Short mmCIF file of C-alpha atoms in Angstrom, two decimals:
data_model
loop_
_atom_site.label_atom_id
_atom_site.label_comp_id
_atom_site.label_asym_id
_atom_site.label_seq_id
_atom_site.Cartn_x
_atom_site.Cartn_y
_atom_site.Cartn_z
CA MET A 1351 -5.81 11.71 21.73
CA ASN A 1352 -7.36 15.47 22.86
CA ASP A 1353 -5.24 15.30 26.15
CA LYS A 1354 -2.15 16.09 24.42
CA PRO A 1355 -0.50 19.17 25.76
CA ARG A 1356 -0.89 21.90 23.08
CA LEU A 1357 2.55 22.84 21.19
CA ARG A 1358 4.06 25.89 20.47
CA PHE A 1359 4.24 27.04 16.67
CA TRP A 1360 8.02 26.32 16.95
CA GLN A 1361 7.64 23.07 18.64
CA ILE A 1362 5.87 21.85 15.48
CA TRP A 1363 8.16 23.48 13.21
CA ASN A 1364 11.11 21.66 15.14
CA MET A 1365 9.27 18.12 14.56
CA SER A 1366 8.13 18.60 10.71
CA PHE A 1367 12.18 20.58 10.03
CA GLY A 1368 13.17 16.79 8.58
CA PHE A 1369 10.60 17.06 5.98
CA LEU A 1370 12.68 19.85 4.88
CA GLY A 1371 15.45 17.37 3.83
CA ILE A 1372 13.40 15.28 2.64
CA GLN A 1373 11.37 17.42 0.10
CA TYR A 1374 14.92 18.53 -1.29
CA GLY A 1375 15.75 15.08 -2.21
CA PHE A 1376 12.14 14.46 -3.85
CA GLY A 1377 12.74 18.22 -5.69
CA LEU A 1378 16.19 16.72 -6.81
CA GLN A 1379 14.69 13.31 -8.15
CA GLN A 1380 11.49 14.81 -9.61
CA ALA A 1381 13.07 17.47 -11.64
CA ASN A 1382 16.25 16.04 -12.95
CA MET A 1383 15.86 11.79 -12.88
CA SER A 1384 14.23 11.97 -16.50
CA PRO A 1385 17.02 14.28 -17.77
CA ILE A 1386 19.44 12.22 -16.13
CA PHE A 1387 17.99 8.65 -17.90
CA ARG A 1388 18.08 10.54 -21.29
CA TYR A 1389 21.77 11.35 -20.75
CA LEU A 1390 22.95 8.12 -20.33
CA ASN A 1391 20.85 6.96 -23.78
CA ALA A 1392 17.39 6.16 -22.38
CA GLU A 1393 14.50 6.01 -24.89
CA GLU A 1394 11.58 8.34 -24.24
CA SER A 1395 9.07 5.88 -23.98
CA ALA A 1396 10.79 3.78 -21.16
CA ILE A 1397 11.06 6.43 -19.13
CA PRO A 1398 7.69 5.71 -17.53
CA ILE A 1399 9.45 2.19 -16.54
CA LEU A 1400 12.46 3.30 -15.34
CA TRP A 1401 10.43 5.64 -12.58
CA LEU A 1402 8.87 2.23 -11.11
CA ALA A 1403 11.52 2.54 -8.05
CA GLY A 1404 9.18 5.11 -6.36
CA PRO A 1405 5.55 3.49 -6.34
CA VAL A 1406 7.16 -0.02 -5.71
CA THR A 1407 9.26 1.06 -2.78
CA GLY A 1408 6.14 2.96 -1.48
CA LEU A 1409 4.17 0.25 -1.84
CA LEU A 1410 6.45 -2.09 -0.22
CA VAL A 1411 8.31 -0.22 2.71
CA GLN A 1412 5.70 2.68 3.69
CA PRO A 1413 3.13 -0.05 5.18
CA VAL A 1414 5.76 -2.18 6.96
CA ILE A 1415 7.82 0.67 7.99
CA GLY A 1416 4.54 2.25 9.29
CA ALA A 1417 3.54 -1.25 11.46
CA MET A 1418 6.79 -1.64 12.84
CA SER A 1419 7.30 1.92 13.89
CA ASP A 1420 3.92 1.56 15.51
CA ARG A 1421 5.31 -1.09 17.97
CA THR A 1422 8.87 0.41 18.23
CA TRP A 1423 9.83 2.07 21.28
CA SER A 1424 12.95 2.99 23.20
CA GLU A 1425 13.59 5.20 25.98
CA ARG A 1426 16.47 6.37 24.41
CA TRP A 1427 15.55 6.42 20.54
CA GLY A 1428 12.38 6.61 20.71
CA ARG A 1429 9.09 5.52 18.30
CA ARG A 1430 9.46 7.04 14.91
CA LYS A 1431 13.38 8.62 15.36
CA PRO A 1432 15.33 5.46 14.28
CA TYR A 1433 13.66 5.17 11.16
CA PHE A 1434 14.52 9.05 10.29
CA LEU A 1435 17.82 8.26 10.85
CA VAL A 1436 18.36 4.99 9.06
CA GLY A 1437 16.18 6.21 5.62
CA ALA A 1438 18.28 9.77 6.15
CA LEU A 1439 21.68 7.60 5.61
CA ILE A 1440 20.36 5.35 2.71
CA THR A 1441 19.01 8.91 1.37
CA SER A 1442 22.27 10.72 1.37
CA PHE A 1443 24.48 7.84 0.02
CA ALA A 1444 22.11 7.41 -2.93
CA LEU A 1445 22.23 11.19 -3.86
CA MET A 1446 25.91 11.48 -3.77
CA MET A 1447 25.88 8.21 -6.01
CA MET A 1448 23.24 9.44 -8.70
CA PRO A 1449 24.56 12.33 -10.09
CA ASN A 1450 28.04 10.07 -10.87
CA SER A 1451 26.40 6.76 -12.59
CA SER A 1452 28.24 5.73 -15.76
CA ALA A 1453 25.83 3.58 -17.12
CA LEU A 1454 21.90 3.75 -17.41
CA TRP A 1455 22.09 0.33 -15.08
CA MET A 1456 23.31 1.97 -12.38
CA ALA A 1457 21.27 4.98 -12.49
CA ALA A 1458 18.20 3.43 -12.00
CA SER A 1459 19.95 1.11 -9.01
CA MET A 1460 19.94 4.39 -7.50
CA MET A 1461 16.77 5.68 -7.98
CA TRP A 1462 15.43 2.69 -6.21
CA LEU A 1463 18.38 3.27 -3.39
CA LEU A 1464 17.14 6.84 -3.19
CA ASP A 1465 13.22 5.91 -3.06
CA ALA A 1466 13.47 3.56 -0.49
CA GLY A 1467 15.51 5.82 1.68
CA LEU A 1468 12.93 8.41 1.30
CA ASN A 1469 10.32 6.11 1.97
CA VAL A 1470 11.79 4.93 4.87
CA THR A 1471 12.26 8.73 6.28
CA MET A 1472 9.01 9.90 5.11
CA GLU A 1473 5.89 7.39 6.71
CA PRO A 1474 7.26 8.01 9.98
CA PHE A 1475 7.01 11.99 9.76
CA ARG A 1476 3.49 11.57 8.66
CA ALA A 1477 3.05 8.94 11.73
CA PHE A 1478 4.57 11.68 13.67
CA ILE A 1479 1.77 14.23 13.23
CA GLY A 1480 -0.60 11.99 14.98
CA ASP A 1481 1.62 11.01 17.89
CA LYS A 1482 2.65 14.39 18.78
CA LEU A 1483 -0.51 16.47 18.22
CA ASN A 1484 -3.93 16.72 19.79
CA VAL A 1485 -6.92 16.87 16.93
CA GLN A 1486 -7.41 20.46 17.40
CA GLN A 1487 -3.64 20.99 16.41
CA ARG A 1488 -3.27 18.66 13.45
CA ASN A 1489 -4.57 20.46 10.80
CA LEU A 1490 -1.13 22.98 11.28
CA GLY A 1491 0.92 20.17 11.80
CA PHE A 1492 0.10 18.96 8.25
CA ALA A 1493 0.03 22.32 6.77
CA VAL A 1494 3.69 22.94 8.23
CA GLN A 1495 4.74 19.58 6.35
CA SER A 1496 2.83 21.24 3.09
CA PHE A 1497 5.13 24.40 4.07
CA PHE A 1498 7.92 22.13 3.88
CA VAL A 1499 7.19 20.27 0.68
CA GLY A 1500 6.76 23.38 -1.11
CA PHE A 1501 10.01 24.73 0.41
CA GLY A 1502 12.33 22.22 0.47
CA GLN A 1503 11.73 21.31 -3.21
CA THR A 1504 11.71 24.98 -4.26
CA LEU A 1505 14.87 25.38 -2.92
CA ALA A 1506 16.22 22.25 -5.02
CA ASN A 1507 14.53 23.59 -8.31
CA LEU A 1508 16.39 26.81 -7.34
CA MET A 1509 19.90 25.39 -7.67
CA PRO A 1510 20.69 25.60 -11.56
CA PHE A 1511 19.96 29.59 -10.59
CA ILE A 1512 21.69 29.76 -7.40
CA LEU A 1513 24.65 27.51 -8.00
CA PRO A 1514 26.43 29.94 -10.85
CA ILE A 1515 26.22 32.59 -8.25
CA PHE A 1516 29.63 30.44 -6.92
CA GLY A 1517 31.08 29.54 -10.40
CA VAL A 1518 28.88 26.33 -10.96
CA THR A 1519 27.49 26.56 -14.66
CA LEU A 1520 25.72 24.31 -17.56
CA ALA A 1521 29.08 22.49 -18.02
CA ALA A 1522 29.91 19.08 -17.86
CA SER A 1523 33.13 18.06 -16.19
CA GLY A 1524 32.47 13.98 -16.12
CA GLY A 1525 32.45 11.66 -18.65
CA ASN A 1526 28.56 11.04 -18.42
CA ASN A 1527 27.98 14.21 -19.47
CA ILE A 1528 25.73 15.28 -16.70
CA PRO A 1529 25.85 18.86 -16.18
CA ASP A 1530 27.51 19.95 -13.06
CA PHE A 1531 24.75 21.88 -11.43
CA VAL A 1532 23.13 18.76 -11.36
CA LYS A 1533 25.90 17.07 -9.37
CA TYR A 1534 26.32 20.15 -6.68
CA SER A 1535 22.95 20.06 -6.30
CA PHE A 1536 22.93 16.54 -5.31
CA TYR A 1537 25.59 16.59 -2.97
CA ILE A 1538 24.39 19.45 -1.13
CA GLY A 1539 21.15 17.27 -1.08
CA ALA A 1540 22.97 14.63 0.15
CA PHE A 1541 23.77 16.81 3.19
CA ALA A 1542 20.62 18.64 3.59
CA ILE A 1543 18.74 15.69 4.38
CA LEU A 1544 21.09 14.45 7.07
CA GLY A 1545 21.13 18.13 8.79
CA ALA A 1546 17.59 18.61 8.67
CA VAL A 1547 16.92 15.09 10.01
CA PHE A 1548 19.52 15.54 12.99
CA TRP A 1549 17.68 18.33 13.89
CA THR A 1550 14.39 17.04 14.44
CA LEU A 1551 15.80 14.16 16.44
CA TYR A 1552 17.81 16.61 18.71
CA THR A 1553 14.99 19.09 18.96
CA THR A 1554 12.02 16.96 19.68
CA SER A 1555 11.34 14.12 22.10
CA GLU A 1556 8.54 11.24 21.51
CA TYR A 1557 5.99 10.25 23.69
CA PRO A 1558 5.97 6.83 25.31
CA PRO A 1559 2.90 4.80 24.59
CA GLU A 1560 -0.30 5.63 26.30
CA ASP A 1561 -0.91 2.19 27.88
CA MET A 1562 2.26 0.29 27.90
CA GLU A 1563 1.15 -2.63 29.23
CA GLU A 1564 -0.86 -3.51 26.11
CA PHE A 1565 1.84 -1.94 23.86
CA GLU A 1566 4.20 -4.53 25.55
CA ARG A 1567 1.58 -7.37 24.86
CA MET A 1568 1.31 -6.35 21.26
CA LYS A 1569 5.24 -6.08 20.32
CA ARG A 1570 5.73 -9.79 21.91
CA GLU A 1571 2.65 -11.12 19.65
CA LYS A 1572 3.23 -9.36 16.63
CA LYS A 1573 7.57 -9.39 16.05
CA GLY A 1574 9.36 -8.94 12.81
CA VAL A 1575 8.42 -8.29 9.13
CA PHE A 1576 6.22 -11.04 8.59
CA HIS A 1577 4.07 -10.04 11.47
CA ALA A 1578 4.15 -6.60 10.11
CA PHE A 1579 2.57 -8.17 6.81
CA ALA A 1580 0.00 -9.43 8.56
CA GLU A 1581 -0.96 -6.08 9.99
CA VAL A 1582 -1.21 -4.51 6.96
CA PHE A 1583 -3.30 -7.14 5.65
CA ASP A 1584 -5.61 -6.82 8.89
CA ALA A 1585 -5.85 -3.21 8.65
CA LEU A 1586 -6.69 -3.73 5.08
CA ARG A 1587 -9.75 -5.56 5.80
CA GLN A 1588 -10.72 -3.39 8.29
CA MET A 1589 -10.47 0.04 6.42
CA PRO A 1590 -12.52 3.08 7.15
CA SER A 1591 -15.19 3.76 4.61
CA THR A 1592 -13.91 7.47 4.43
CA MET A 1593 -10.76 5.92 2.94
CA LYS A 1594 -12.35 3.50 0.73
CA GLN A 1595 -14.11 6.54 -0.89
CA LEU A 1596 -10.88 8.42 -1.44
CA TRP A 1597 -9.90 5.19 -4.00
CA TRP A 1598 -11.08 7.36 -7.44
CA VAL A 1599 -9.89 10.73 -6.35
CA LYS A 1600 -6.04 9.50 -5.68
CA PHE A 1601 -6.22 6.72 -9.00
CA PHE A 1602 -7.11 9.68 -10.98
CA THR A 1603 -4.55 12.37 -9.19
CA TRP A 1604 -1.70 9.57 -9.34
CA TYR A 1605 -2.09 7.72 -12.60
CA GLY A 1606 -1.88 11.46 -14.02
CA LEU A 1607 0.80 13.10 -11.80
CA PRO A 1608 4.15 10.61 -12.30
CA LEU A 1609 3.59 12.02 -16.06
CA MET A 1610 4.55 15.59 -14.98
CA TRP A 1611 8.01 14.17 -13.40
CA GLN A 1612 8.71 11.81 -16.39
CA TYR A 1613 8.08 14.64 -19.16
CA LEU A 1614 7.94 18.00 -18.30
CA SER A 1615 11.62 18.41 -18.78
CA LEU A 1616 11.62 16.87 -21.95
CA ALA A 1617 8.82 18.51 -23.44
CA ILE A 1618 10.03 22.10 -22.41
CA ALA A 1619 13.58 21.22 -24.24
CA ARG A 1620 11.76 20.03 -27.16
CA HIS A 1621 8.96 22.80 -27.69
CA ALA A 1622 10.76 25.60 -26.18
CA PHE A 1623 14.03 25.29 -26.89
CA ASP A 1624 14.02 22.97 -30.05
CA ALA A 1625 16.31 20.05 -28.27
CA PRO A 1626 14.12 16.70 -28.52
CA ASN A 1627 17.44 14.99 -26.75
CA ALA A 1628 21.02 15.84 -25.47
CA THR A 1629 22.89 14.86 -28.50
CA THR A 1630 21.28 17.14 -31.49
CA ASN A 1631 21.61 20.19 -29.24
CA PRO A 1632 23.40 19.86 -26.05
CA THR A 1633 22.96 23.30 -25.04
CA GLY A 1634 19.40 23.53 -25.46
CA PHE A 1635 18.51 20.28 -23.82
CA ALA A 1636 20.57 21.76 -20.87
CA LYS A 1637 18.44 25.21 -21.03
CA GLY A 1638 15.13 23.15 -20.97
CA LEU A 1639 16.45 20.84 -18.06
CA GLU A 1640 17.25 24.57 -16.13
CA TRP A 1641 13.80 26.16 -17.02
CA SER A 1642 12.19 22.99 -15.82
CA ASN A 1643 13.75 23.19 -12.43
CA LEU A 1644 12.60 27.03 -12.80
CA CYS A 1645 8.76 25.79 -13.34
CA PHE A 1646 9.36 23.07 -10.59
CA ALA A 1647 10.22 26.26 -8.09
CA LEU A 1648 6.82 28.13 -9.04
CA PHE A 1649 5.01 24.61 -8.72
CA ASN A 1650 6.01 24.69 -5.27
CA VAL A 1651 5.86 28.23 -4.61
CA GLY A 1652 1.70 27.83 -5.81
CA CYS A 1653 1.83 24.81 -3.12
CA PHE A 1654 3.24 26.10 0.06
CA GLY A 1655 1.88 29.84 -0.74
CA ILE A 1656 -1.76 27.98 -0.79
CA SER A 1657 -1.33 25.56 2.01
CA PHE A 1658 -1.93 27.99 4.90
CA LEU A 1659 -5.26 29.30 3.00
CA LEU A 1660 -6.90 25.78 2.43
CA PRO A 1661 -8.90 25.43 6.06
CA PRO A 1662 -10.87 28.73 5.85
CA ILE A 1663 -11.36 28.28 1.98
CA ALA A 1664 -12.73 24.92 2.87
CA ALA A 1665 -14.78 26.28 5.86
CA ARG A 1666 -16.98 28.17 3.36
CA LEU A 1667 -16.93 26.10 0.28
CA GLY A 1668 -16.74 22.70 1.98
CA ARG A 1669 -13.92 20.30 1.89
CA ARG A 1670 -15.05 17.98 -1.28
CA SER A 1671 -15.74 21.59 -3.18
CA THR A 1672 -12.59 23.04 -2.40
CA HIS A 1673 -10.47 19.87 -2.99
CA ALA A 1674 -12.20 19.40 -6.33
CA ALA A 1675 -11.53 23.56 -7.24
CA PHE A 1676 -8.32 22.86 -6.65
CA LEU A 1677 -7.58 19.75 -8.74
CA THR A 1678 -9.35 21.41 -11.80
CA ILE A 1679 -7.04 24.66 -11.52
CA GLY A 1680 -4.16 22.08 -11.85
CA GLY A 1681 -5.90 20.26 -14.92
CA LEU A 1682 -6.35 23.82 -16.53
CA GLY A 1683 -2.74 24.43 -16.01
CA PHE A 1684 -1.56 21.38 -17.85
CA LEU A 1685 -3.90 21.87 -20.84
CA SER A 1686 -2.57 25.34 -21.36
CA MET A 1687 0.68 24.36 -22.22
CA GLN A 1688 -0.87 23.05 -25.22
CA LEU A 1689 -1.55 26.75 -26.15
CA SER A 1690 2.00 28.01 -27.18
CA SER A 1691 5.55 27.10 -27.52
CA ASP A 1692 6.77 29.87 -25.52
CA LYS A 1693 8.64 28.87 -22.29
CA ASN A 1694 6.73 31.27 -20.10
CA ILE A 1695 3.19 29.19 -20.85
CA PHE A 1696 5.25 26.41 -18.93
CA LEU A 1697 5.56 28.75 -15.94
CA ILE A 1698 1.92 29.83 -15.74
CA GLY A 1699 0.50 25.91 -16.35
CA MET A 1700 2.95 24.89 -14.21
CA THR A 1701 2.09 28.09 -11.49
CA MET A 1702 -1.74 26.68 -11.53
CA VAL A 1703 -0.80 23.04 -11.05
CA GLY A 1704 1.33 24.00 -7.62
CA LEU A 1705 -1.93 25.42 -6.22
CA ALA A 1706 -3.52 21.74 -6.74
CA TRP A 1707 -0.46 20.26 -4.99
CA GLY A 1708 -0.70 22.14 -2.04
CA SER A 1709 -4.38 20.40 -1.64
CA ILE A 1710 -3.16 16.97 -2.95
CA MET A 1711 -0.50 17.26 0.14
CA SER A 1712 -2.54 18.13 2.46
CA MET A 1713 -6.39 17.89 2.88
CA PRO A 1714 -6.59 13.70 2.35
CA TYR A 1715 -3.99 13.17 5.32
CA VAL A 1716 -5.91 15.17 7.30
CA MET A 1717 -9.41 14.08 6.59
CA LEU A 1718 -7.41 10.43 7.26
CA SER A 1719 -5.83 11.68 10.75
CA THR A 1720 -9.54 11.58 12.03
CA SER A 1721 -10.99 8.61 10.68
CA VAL A 1722 -8.31 5.80 11.67
CA PRO A 1723 -7.75 4.52 15.40
CA LYS A 1724 -4.99 6.71 16.96
CA GLU A 1725 -2.75 3.33 17.46
CA ARG A 1726 -2.96 2.33 14.31
CA MET A 1727 -1.73 5.61 12.94
CA GLY A 1728 1.79 4.28 11.43
CA VAL A 1729 0.10 1.41 9.52
CA TYR A 1730 -2.76 3.25 7.90
CA MET A 1731 -0.64 5.93 6.77
CA GLY A 1732 1.53 3.57 5.15
CA LEU A 1733 -1.41 2.22 3.44
CA PHE A 1734 -3.06 4.88 2.28
CA ASN A 1735 0.51 5.55 0.28
CA GLY A 1736 -0.52 2.32 -1.20
CA PHE A 1737 -3.79 4.46 -2.80
CA ILE A 1738 -0.64 7.07 -4.39
CA VAL A 1739 1.67 4.24 -5.58
CA VAL A 1740 -0.84 1.39 -7.02
CA PRO A 1741 -2.19 3.99 -9.66
CA GLN A 1742 1.83 5.11 -10.33
CA ILE A 1743 2.57 1.37 -10.92
CA ILE A 1744 -0.23 1.23 -13.50
CA ASN A 1745 0.94 4.56 -15.12
CA ASN A 1746 4.46 3.27 -14.85
CA MET A 1747 3.25 0.05 -17.18
CA THR A 1748 0.91 1.26 -19.40
CA ILE A 1749 2.59 4.61 -20.46
CA GLY A 1750 5.13 2.82 -22.61
CA PHE A 1751 2.55 1.30 -24.70
CA LEU A 1752 0.54 4.52 -25.22
CA TYR A 1753 3.51 6.56 -25.40
CA GLU A 1754 4.17 6.18 -29.55
CA THR A 1755 0.50 5.77 -30.59
CA VAL A 1756 -2.20 7.59 -28.25
CA LEU A 1757 0.20 10.21 -26.97
CA ASN A 1758 1.96 10.71 -30.78
CA SER A 1759 5.52 10.04 -29.10
CA ASP A 1760 5.24 13.96 -27.77
CA PRO A 1761 5.75 14.59 -24.52
CA LEU A 1762 3.78 17.39 -24.47
CA ASN A 1763 0.64 15.72 -25.27
CA ALA A 1764 1.73 13.36 -21.74
CA LEU A 1765 0.87 16.26 -20.12
CA THR A 1766 -2.02 17.08 -21.91
CA LEU A 1767 -3.24 13.73 -20.74
CA CYS A 1768 -2.05 14.31 -16.94
CA GLY A 1769 -4.14 17.42 -17.31
CA ILE A 1770 -7.31 15.18 -18.31
CA CYS A 1771 -6.68 12.80 -15.16
CA LEU A 1772 -6.71 15.89 -12.55
CA ILE A 1773 -10.24 17.04 -13.88
CA LEU A 1774 -11.39 13.49 -13.82
CA ALA A 1775 -9.94 13.11 -9.98
CA ALA A 1776 -11.88 16.71 -9.54
CA GLY A 1777 -15.15 14.98 -10.18
CA ALA A 1778 -14.60 11.63 -8.23
CA CYS A 1779 -14.60 14.11 -5.14
CA PHE A 1780 -18.17 14.19 -5.05
CA LEU A 1781 -18.44 10.47 -4.69
CA VAL A 1782 -16.75 10.58 -0.94
CA LYS A 1783 -19.50 10.87 1.94
CA GLU A 1784 -18.20 12.72 4.77
CA SER A 1785 -20.32 13.39 7.89
CA PRO A 1786 -20.59 16.39 9.22
CA LYS A 1787 -18.62 15.91 12.37
CA ALA A 1788 -15.58 14.83 10.05
CA GLU A 1789 -15.99 17.69 8.45
CA GLN A 1790 -15.75 19.70 11.03
CA ALA A 1791 -12.39 17.64 12.73
CA ALA A 1792 -10.82 17.72 9.31
CA PHE A 1793 -10.90 21.53 9.10
CA PRO A 1794 -11.78 23.52 12.26
CA ILE A 1795 -11.53 27.18 12.13
CA GLY A 1796 -8.51 28.58 12.89
CA ALA A 1797 -4.92 28.93 12.33
CA GLY A 1798 -3.35 26.63 9.96
CA GLY A 1799 -4.59 24.46 6.75
CA HIS A 1800 0.56 17.82 2.36
#
């Protein structure tokens, strides 16, 4: 693991470039899916259950794909590359079809397909860092991926402001009332993920397994999806203690965060543009969607702006304190949205949340990569995703019951609950015990820093 050759910055950039297309797709989904559901007459209280596709496909797909890719090797195609390609093709198709949905069931179906494709592609990119980089360069590798998280999603969020330059407006030309800028953003996304993934496939080679004889033996003994599931359960039983201790941090973080994607655009439309739905005030609802995209853009600017500064900050404050501090900043960002109905308060709050997002998207993965066996990097990266998706599933199954009572049928109150959850996650950081050796491995002093 330490003997892998040191890669140049642009080699690390190229091997992570496919992440740009993946995150462009996630950016489109996160900012636009709740309004698309509302355009197709979904009730606000039903929005969380319609988002169930993401965590469920993540829970099922990522660990299995990780285990399967751990046991894949071809001189021609490599180990992770076949999964990059298949996932990109599925994602591209779903992006093309999504904004042309004629009914709610069709949009929900495309949501499932989109999330499946994104998850098939994303997990191998996480494991790619462990495959290609030695320990000293992994923090830079994850920082580059964190940069692409911010940049790709920012680009997607700025489409409502870029496309009008080329004559695309807030108007809707189809029968489903979805604005044209949303449709063209999704079409661009379909080509973006294919182009970005093909660039990584073209520019980056993969290393063969270090012990080919042992690899072939494992491959013969553990074939197929059922063996992949068995390996996932075996890895679960042998989970490192650091990974277990991160559970409550991840639980509070990811129970709260889905509320942002589910309700931010609806809160902005209702409180800043007096548009509770697309029927009573269609222009205001479209402007709320446009403004929420700008908020998500600043959110992602905060993410990639802070990503390379995290290592030196953590070197001074310590990893747990740093992560706790940024989660607290994000929580206060959500709580600040209660202060005013001015649209600019949402911009300020989401910029603060973006700083927390940069920490959420890098620090846990860096620490995990130093605490798991290198030969099982894929399956543990996939399992760690369970710490993200299980809280989301709980969110999707419970918020519908809380929305009309506890949250008073107000999307802004859902954002307040998200802020409280991030502050609870900050407190849970201090339940994690790490040795000085692990701390040093996670954040070595030097260049770099989802």
